[in-house]
Coordinates of C-alpha atoms in Angstrom, one line a residue:
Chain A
X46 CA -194.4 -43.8 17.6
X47 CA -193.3 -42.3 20.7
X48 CA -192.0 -38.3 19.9
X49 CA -191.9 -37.7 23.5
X50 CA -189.0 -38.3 26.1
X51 CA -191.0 -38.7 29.4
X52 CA -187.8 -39.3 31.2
X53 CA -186.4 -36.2 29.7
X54 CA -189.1 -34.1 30.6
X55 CA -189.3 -35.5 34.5
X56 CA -185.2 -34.4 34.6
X57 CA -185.8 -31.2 32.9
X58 CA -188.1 -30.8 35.8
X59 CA -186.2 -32.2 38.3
X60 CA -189.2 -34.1 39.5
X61 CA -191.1 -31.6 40.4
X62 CA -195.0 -32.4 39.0
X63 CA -195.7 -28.6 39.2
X64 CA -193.2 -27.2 37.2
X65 CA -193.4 -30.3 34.7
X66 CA -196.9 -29.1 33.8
X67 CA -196.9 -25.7 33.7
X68 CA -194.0 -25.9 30.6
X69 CA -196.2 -28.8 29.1
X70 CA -198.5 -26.0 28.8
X71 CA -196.2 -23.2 28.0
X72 CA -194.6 -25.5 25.4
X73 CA -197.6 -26.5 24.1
X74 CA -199.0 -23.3 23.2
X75 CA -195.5 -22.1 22.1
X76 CA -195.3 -24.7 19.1
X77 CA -199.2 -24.1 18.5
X78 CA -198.5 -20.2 17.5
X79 CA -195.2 -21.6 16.2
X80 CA -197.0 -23.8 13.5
X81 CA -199.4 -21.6 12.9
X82 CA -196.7 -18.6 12.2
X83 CA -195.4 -20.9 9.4
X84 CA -198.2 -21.4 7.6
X85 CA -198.9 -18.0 7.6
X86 CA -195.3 -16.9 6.9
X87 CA -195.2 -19.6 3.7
X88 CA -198.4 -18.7 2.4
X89 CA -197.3 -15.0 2.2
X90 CA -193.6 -16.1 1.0
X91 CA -191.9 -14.4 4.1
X92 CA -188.5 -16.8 4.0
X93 CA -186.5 -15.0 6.0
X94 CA -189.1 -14.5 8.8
X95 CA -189.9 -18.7 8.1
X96 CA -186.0 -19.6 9.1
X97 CA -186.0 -17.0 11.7
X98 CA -189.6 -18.9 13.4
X99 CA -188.5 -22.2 12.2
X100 CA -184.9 -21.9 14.3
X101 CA -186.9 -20.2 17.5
X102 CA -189.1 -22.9 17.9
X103 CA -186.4 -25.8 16.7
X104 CA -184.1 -25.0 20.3
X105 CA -187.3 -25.2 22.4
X106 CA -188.1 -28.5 20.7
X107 CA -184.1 -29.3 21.7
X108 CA -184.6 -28.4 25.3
X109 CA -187.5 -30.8 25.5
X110 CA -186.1 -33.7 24.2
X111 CA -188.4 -33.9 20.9
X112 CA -185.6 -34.7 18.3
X113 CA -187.8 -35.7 15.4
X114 CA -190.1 -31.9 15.7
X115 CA -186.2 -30.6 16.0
X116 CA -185.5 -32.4 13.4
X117 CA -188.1 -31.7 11.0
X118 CA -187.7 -27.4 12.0
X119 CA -184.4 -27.8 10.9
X120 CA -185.3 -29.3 7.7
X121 CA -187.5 -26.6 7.0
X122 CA -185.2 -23.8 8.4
X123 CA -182.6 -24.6 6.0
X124 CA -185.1 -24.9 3.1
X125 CA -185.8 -21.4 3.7
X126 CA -182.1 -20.3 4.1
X127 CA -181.5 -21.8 0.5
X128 CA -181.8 -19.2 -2.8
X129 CA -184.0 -20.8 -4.7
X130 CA -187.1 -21.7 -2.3
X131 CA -188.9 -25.1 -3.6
X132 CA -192.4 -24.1 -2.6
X133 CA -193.3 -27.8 -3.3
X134 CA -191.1 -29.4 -1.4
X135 CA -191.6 -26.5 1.7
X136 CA -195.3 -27.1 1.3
X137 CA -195.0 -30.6 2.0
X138 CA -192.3 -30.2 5.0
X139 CA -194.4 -27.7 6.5
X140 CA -197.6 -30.6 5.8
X141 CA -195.5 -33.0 7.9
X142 CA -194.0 -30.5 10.5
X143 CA -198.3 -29.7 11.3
X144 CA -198.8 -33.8 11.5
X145 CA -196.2 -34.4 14.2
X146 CA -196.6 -31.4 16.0
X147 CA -200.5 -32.5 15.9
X148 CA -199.3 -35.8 17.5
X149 CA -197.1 -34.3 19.7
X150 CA -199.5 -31.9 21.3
X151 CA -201.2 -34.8 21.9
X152 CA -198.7 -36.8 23.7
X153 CA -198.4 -33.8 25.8
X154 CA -201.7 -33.7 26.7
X155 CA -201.5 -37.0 27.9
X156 CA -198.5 -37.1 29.4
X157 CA -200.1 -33.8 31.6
X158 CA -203.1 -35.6 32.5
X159 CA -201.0 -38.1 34.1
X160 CA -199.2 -36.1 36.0
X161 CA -202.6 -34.3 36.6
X162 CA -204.2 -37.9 38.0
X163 CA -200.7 -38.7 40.4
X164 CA -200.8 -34.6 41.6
X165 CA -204.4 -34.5 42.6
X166 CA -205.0 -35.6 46.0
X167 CA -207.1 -38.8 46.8
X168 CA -210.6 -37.5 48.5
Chain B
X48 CA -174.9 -20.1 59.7
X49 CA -172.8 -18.6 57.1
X50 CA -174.6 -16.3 54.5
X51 CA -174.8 -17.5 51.4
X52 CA -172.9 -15.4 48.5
X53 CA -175.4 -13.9 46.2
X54 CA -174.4 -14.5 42.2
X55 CA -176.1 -12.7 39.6
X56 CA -176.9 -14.1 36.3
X57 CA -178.2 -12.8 33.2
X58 CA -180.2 -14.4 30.5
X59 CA -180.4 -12.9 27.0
X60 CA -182.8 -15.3 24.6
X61 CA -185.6 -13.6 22.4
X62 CA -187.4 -16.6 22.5
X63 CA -190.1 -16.6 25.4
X64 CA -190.2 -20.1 25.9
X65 CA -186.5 -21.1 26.2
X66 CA -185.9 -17.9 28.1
X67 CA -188.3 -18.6 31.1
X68 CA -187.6 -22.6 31.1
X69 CA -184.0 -22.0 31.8
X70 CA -184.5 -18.7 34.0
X71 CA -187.6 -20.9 36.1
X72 CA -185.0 -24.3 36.0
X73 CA -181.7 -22.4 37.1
X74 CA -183.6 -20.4 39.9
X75 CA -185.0 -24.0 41.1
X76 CA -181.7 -26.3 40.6
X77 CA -178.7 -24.2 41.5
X78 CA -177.4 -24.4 44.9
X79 CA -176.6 -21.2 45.2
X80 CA -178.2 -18.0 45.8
X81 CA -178.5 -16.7 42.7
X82 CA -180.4 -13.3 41.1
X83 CA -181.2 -14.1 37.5
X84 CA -182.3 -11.4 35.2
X85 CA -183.7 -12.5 31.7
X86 CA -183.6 -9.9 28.4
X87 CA -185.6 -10.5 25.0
X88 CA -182.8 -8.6 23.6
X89 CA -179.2 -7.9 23.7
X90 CA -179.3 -4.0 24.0
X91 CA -181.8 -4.7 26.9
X92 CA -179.1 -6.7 28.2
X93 CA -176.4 -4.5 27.6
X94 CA -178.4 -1.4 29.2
X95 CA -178.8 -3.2 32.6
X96 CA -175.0 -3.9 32.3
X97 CA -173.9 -0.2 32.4
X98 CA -177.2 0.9 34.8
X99 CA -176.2 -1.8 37.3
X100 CA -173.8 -0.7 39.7
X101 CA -172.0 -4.2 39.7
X102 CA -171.2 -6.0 36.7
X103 CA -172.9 -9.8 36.4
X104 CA -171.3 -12.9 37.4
X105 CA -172.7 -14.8 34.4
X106 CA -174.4 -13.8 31.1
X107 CA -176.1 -16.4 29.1
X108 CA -176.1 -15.0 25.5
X109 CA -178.0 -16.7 22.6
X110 CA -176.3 -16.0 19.5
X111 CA -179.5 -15.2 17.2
X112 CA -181.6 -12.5 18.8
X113 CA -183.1 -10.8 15.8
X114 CA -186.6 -12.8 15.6
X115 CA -188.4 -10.0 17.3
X116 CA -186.7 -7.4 16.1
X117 CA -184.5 -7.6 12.6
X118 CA -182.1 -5.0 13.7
X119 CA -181.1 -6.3 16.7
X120 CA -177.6 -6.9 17.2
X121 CA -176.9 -10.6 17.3
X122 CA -174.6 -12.3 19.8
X123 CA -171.1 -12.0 18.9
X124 CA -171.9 -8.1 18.8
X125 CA -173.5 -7.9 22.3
X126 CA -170.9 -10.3 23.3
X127 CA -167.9 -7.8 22.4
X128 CA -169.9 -4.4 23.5
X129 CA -170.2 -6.8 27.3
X130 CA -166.2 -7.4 26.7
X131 CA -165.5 -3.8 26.0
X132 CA -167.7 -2.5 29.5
X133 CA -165.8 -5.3 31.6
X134 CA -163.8 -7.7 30.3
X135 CA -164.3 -9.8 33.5
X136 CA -167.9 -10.8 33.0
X137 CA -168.0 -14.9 31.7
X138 CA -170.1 -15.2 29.1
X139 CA -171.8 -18.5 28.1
X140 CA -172.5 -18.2 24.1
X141 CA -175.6 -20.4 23.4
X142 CA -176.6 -21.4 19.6
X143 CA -178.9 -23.7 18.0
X144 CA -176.3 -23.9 15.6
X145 CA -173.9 -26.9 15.7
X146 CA -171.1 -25.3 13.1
X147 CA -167.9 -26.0 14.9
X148 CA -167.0 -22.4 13.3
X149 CA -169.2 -20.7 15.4
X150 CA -168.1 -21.8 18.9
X151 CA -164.5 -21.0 17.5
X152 CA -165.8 -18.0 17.0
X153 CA -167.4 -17.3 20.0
X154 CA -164.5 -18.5 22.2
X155 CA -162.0 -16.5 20.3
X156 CA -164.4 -13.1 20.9
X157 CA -163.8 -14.2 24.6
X158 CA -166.7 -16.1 25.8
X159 CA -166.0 -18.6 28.3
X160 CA -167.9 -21.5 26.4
X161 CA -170.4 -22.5 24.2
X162 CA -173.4 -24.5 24.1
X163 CA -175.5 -26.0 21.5
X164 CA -179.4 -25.9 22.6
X165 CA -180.5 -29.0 22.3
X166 CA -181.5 -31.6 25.0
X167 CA -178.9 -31.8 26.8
X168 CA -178.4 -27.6 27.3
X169 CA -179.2 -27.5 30.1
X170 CA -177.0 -29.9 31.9
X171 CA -174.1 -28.1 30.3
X172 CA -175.4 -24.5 31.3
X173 CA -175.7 -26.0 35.4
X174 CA -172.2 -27.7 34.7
X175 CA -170.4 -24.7 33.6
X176 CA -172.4 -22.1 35.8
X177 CA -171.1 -24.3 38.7
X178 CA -167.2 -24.1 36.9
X179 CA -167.7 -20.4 36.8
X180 CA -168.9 -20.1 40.3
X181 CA -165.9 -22.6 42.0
X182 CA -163.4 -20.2 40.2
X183 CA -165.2 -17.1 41.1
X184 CA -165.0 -18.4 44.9
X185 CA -161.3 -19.2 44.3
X186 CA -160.1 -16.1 43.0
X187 CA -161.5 -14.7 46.3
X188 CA -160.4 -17.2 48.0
X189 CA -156.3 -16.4 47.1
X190 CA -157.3 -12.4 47.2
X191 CA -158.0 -13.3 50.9
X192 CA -155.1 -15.2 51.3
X193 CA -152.6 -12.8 49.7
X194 CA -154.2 -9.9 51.9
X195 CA -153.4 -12.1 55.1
X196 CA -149.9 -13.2 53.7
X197 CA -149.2 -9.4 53.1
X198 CA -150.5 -8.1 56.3
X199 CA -148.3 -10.8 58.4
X200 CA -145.7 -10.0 56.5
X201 CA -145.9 -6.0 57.3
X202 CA -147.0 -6.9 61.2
X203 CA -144.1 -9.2 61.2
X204 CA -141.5 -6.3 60.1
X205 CA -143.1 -4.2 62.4
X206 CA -142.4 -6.5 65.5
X207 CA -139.0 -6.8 64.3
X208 CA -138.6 -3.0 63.8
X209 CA -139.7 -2.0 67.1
X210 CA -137.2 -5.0 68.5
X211 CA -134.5 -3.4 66.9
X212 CA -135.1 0.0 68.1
X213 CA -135.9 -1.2 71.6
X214 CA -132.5 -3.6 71.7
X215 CA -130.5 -0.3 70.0
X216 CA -131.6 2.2 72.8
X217 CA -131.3 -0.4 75.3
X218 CA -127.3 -0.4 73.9
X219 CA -127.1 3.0 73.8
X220 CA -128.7 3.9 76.9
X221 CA -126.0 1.5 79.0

């Protein structure tokens, strides 16, 4: 499965190869710390701080085009809104949010090196 | 060639990412020449507001701004407080949240639109940014127009004033 939009990220970037992979990287690292932040933010039972993470990283995942990771923070972000808190169910959102961000970074990666490989220039 | 008007712009998002995306994006794709400012925070925002001795063209609000800092105030709040220091300045509300409730909201506190962060943001933010600008440019455009309507007007009662006096000692005179 495909999470990423290469056509959205060429129009978000307007073409320009640059540009494209320098928020590849910025938005790489952001959802890295982002994931990580959740974990740590579960494991100590910080909800509100959770949402608060959860909702950050879910419009950045909007402005790149990655519906399901969008979809998936907003799942959790409302899980951690709710009064009760189902740590079981959280637990396993939070498994699932860390398995497609895993693949996404990934598809990142490659998409970069693409753009890496047509940027370079031919010796 | 004709000097291109400078518009100032200012971004309030306390998320890093998002923030320097659209800042870097709207710098790069706006045809105009444009001075962007970007705040973490509202009451940064709001700071550089009364400092500056011009208001902004265009402020670009997010409406949750408390995931650095919990007190913060959120975007309606910063929204009004810009509202109450000039009531002029078009504010473009944006949320992750899709509530049709909130953009009432927003819209009835006075901000010009609103627009839900997700993919297609940021084609709504150029779109209305360029709506903004056009009317901007057309209010001056009919301030110019009255000032030159006015000012024939005034030249043109002059001429016949000085006719009239002219023609009266003329008459007088004989």
């Amino acid at each position: 499965m495909n999470y990423i939009d290469s056509n959205h990220l060429k129009s978000l970037c307007n073409g320009d190869t640059g540009f494209l992979l320098k928020t590849i990287d910025s938005f790489s690292a952001h959802l890295e710390d982002a994931v990580l932040k959740i974990e740590g933010f579960f494991s100590e039972k910080k909800w509100e701080e959770m949402r608060s993470e959860a909702h950050k990283i879910k419009s950045s995942a909007g402005l790149m085009g990655i519906k399901t990771l969008k979809h998936s923070l907003l799942v959790i972000e409302e899980a951690c809104g709710r009064k009760r808190i189902n740590t079981e169910l959280l637990s396993i959102r939070i498994k699932h949010l860390k398995e497609i961000a895993g693949k996404i970074l990934q598809e990142l990666e490659e998409e970069k090196d693409l753009y890496t490989q047509i940027t370079l220039p031919k010796n | 060639m004709k000097k291109k008007e400078l518009f100032s712009i200012f971004v309030v998002d306390d998320d890093s990412f998002y923030r320097d995306t659209i800042e870097k994006c709207l710098k790069k794709d706006l045809g105009y020449k444009i001075k962007l400012k970007s705040f973490p925070t509202g009451e940064d925002c709001l700071n550089a507001v009364e400092l500056s001795a011009a208001p902004p063209h265009i402020v670009i609000l997010d409406y949750h701004l408390s995931s650095l800092n919990n007190t913060a105030m959120n975007g309606i709040k910063i929204l009004n407080k810009l509202k109450a220091i000039n009531r002029n300045v078009n504010v473009i509300m944006l949320s992750g949240q899709e509530k049709m409730e909130v953009a009432i909201n927003t819209i009835k506190w006075g901000a010009y639109d609103y627009v839900i962060k997700n993919e297609n943001a940021l084609i709504r933010l150029k779109h209305l940014i360029d709506m903004i600008i056009y009317n901007i440019k057309l209010k001056q455009n009919v301030k110019k127009y009255e000032f030159w309507n006015l000012l024939s007007a005034i030249l043109f009662l002059a001429f016949v004033l000085v006719v009239t006096v002219y023609i009266r000692n003329q008459f007088y005179s004989n």
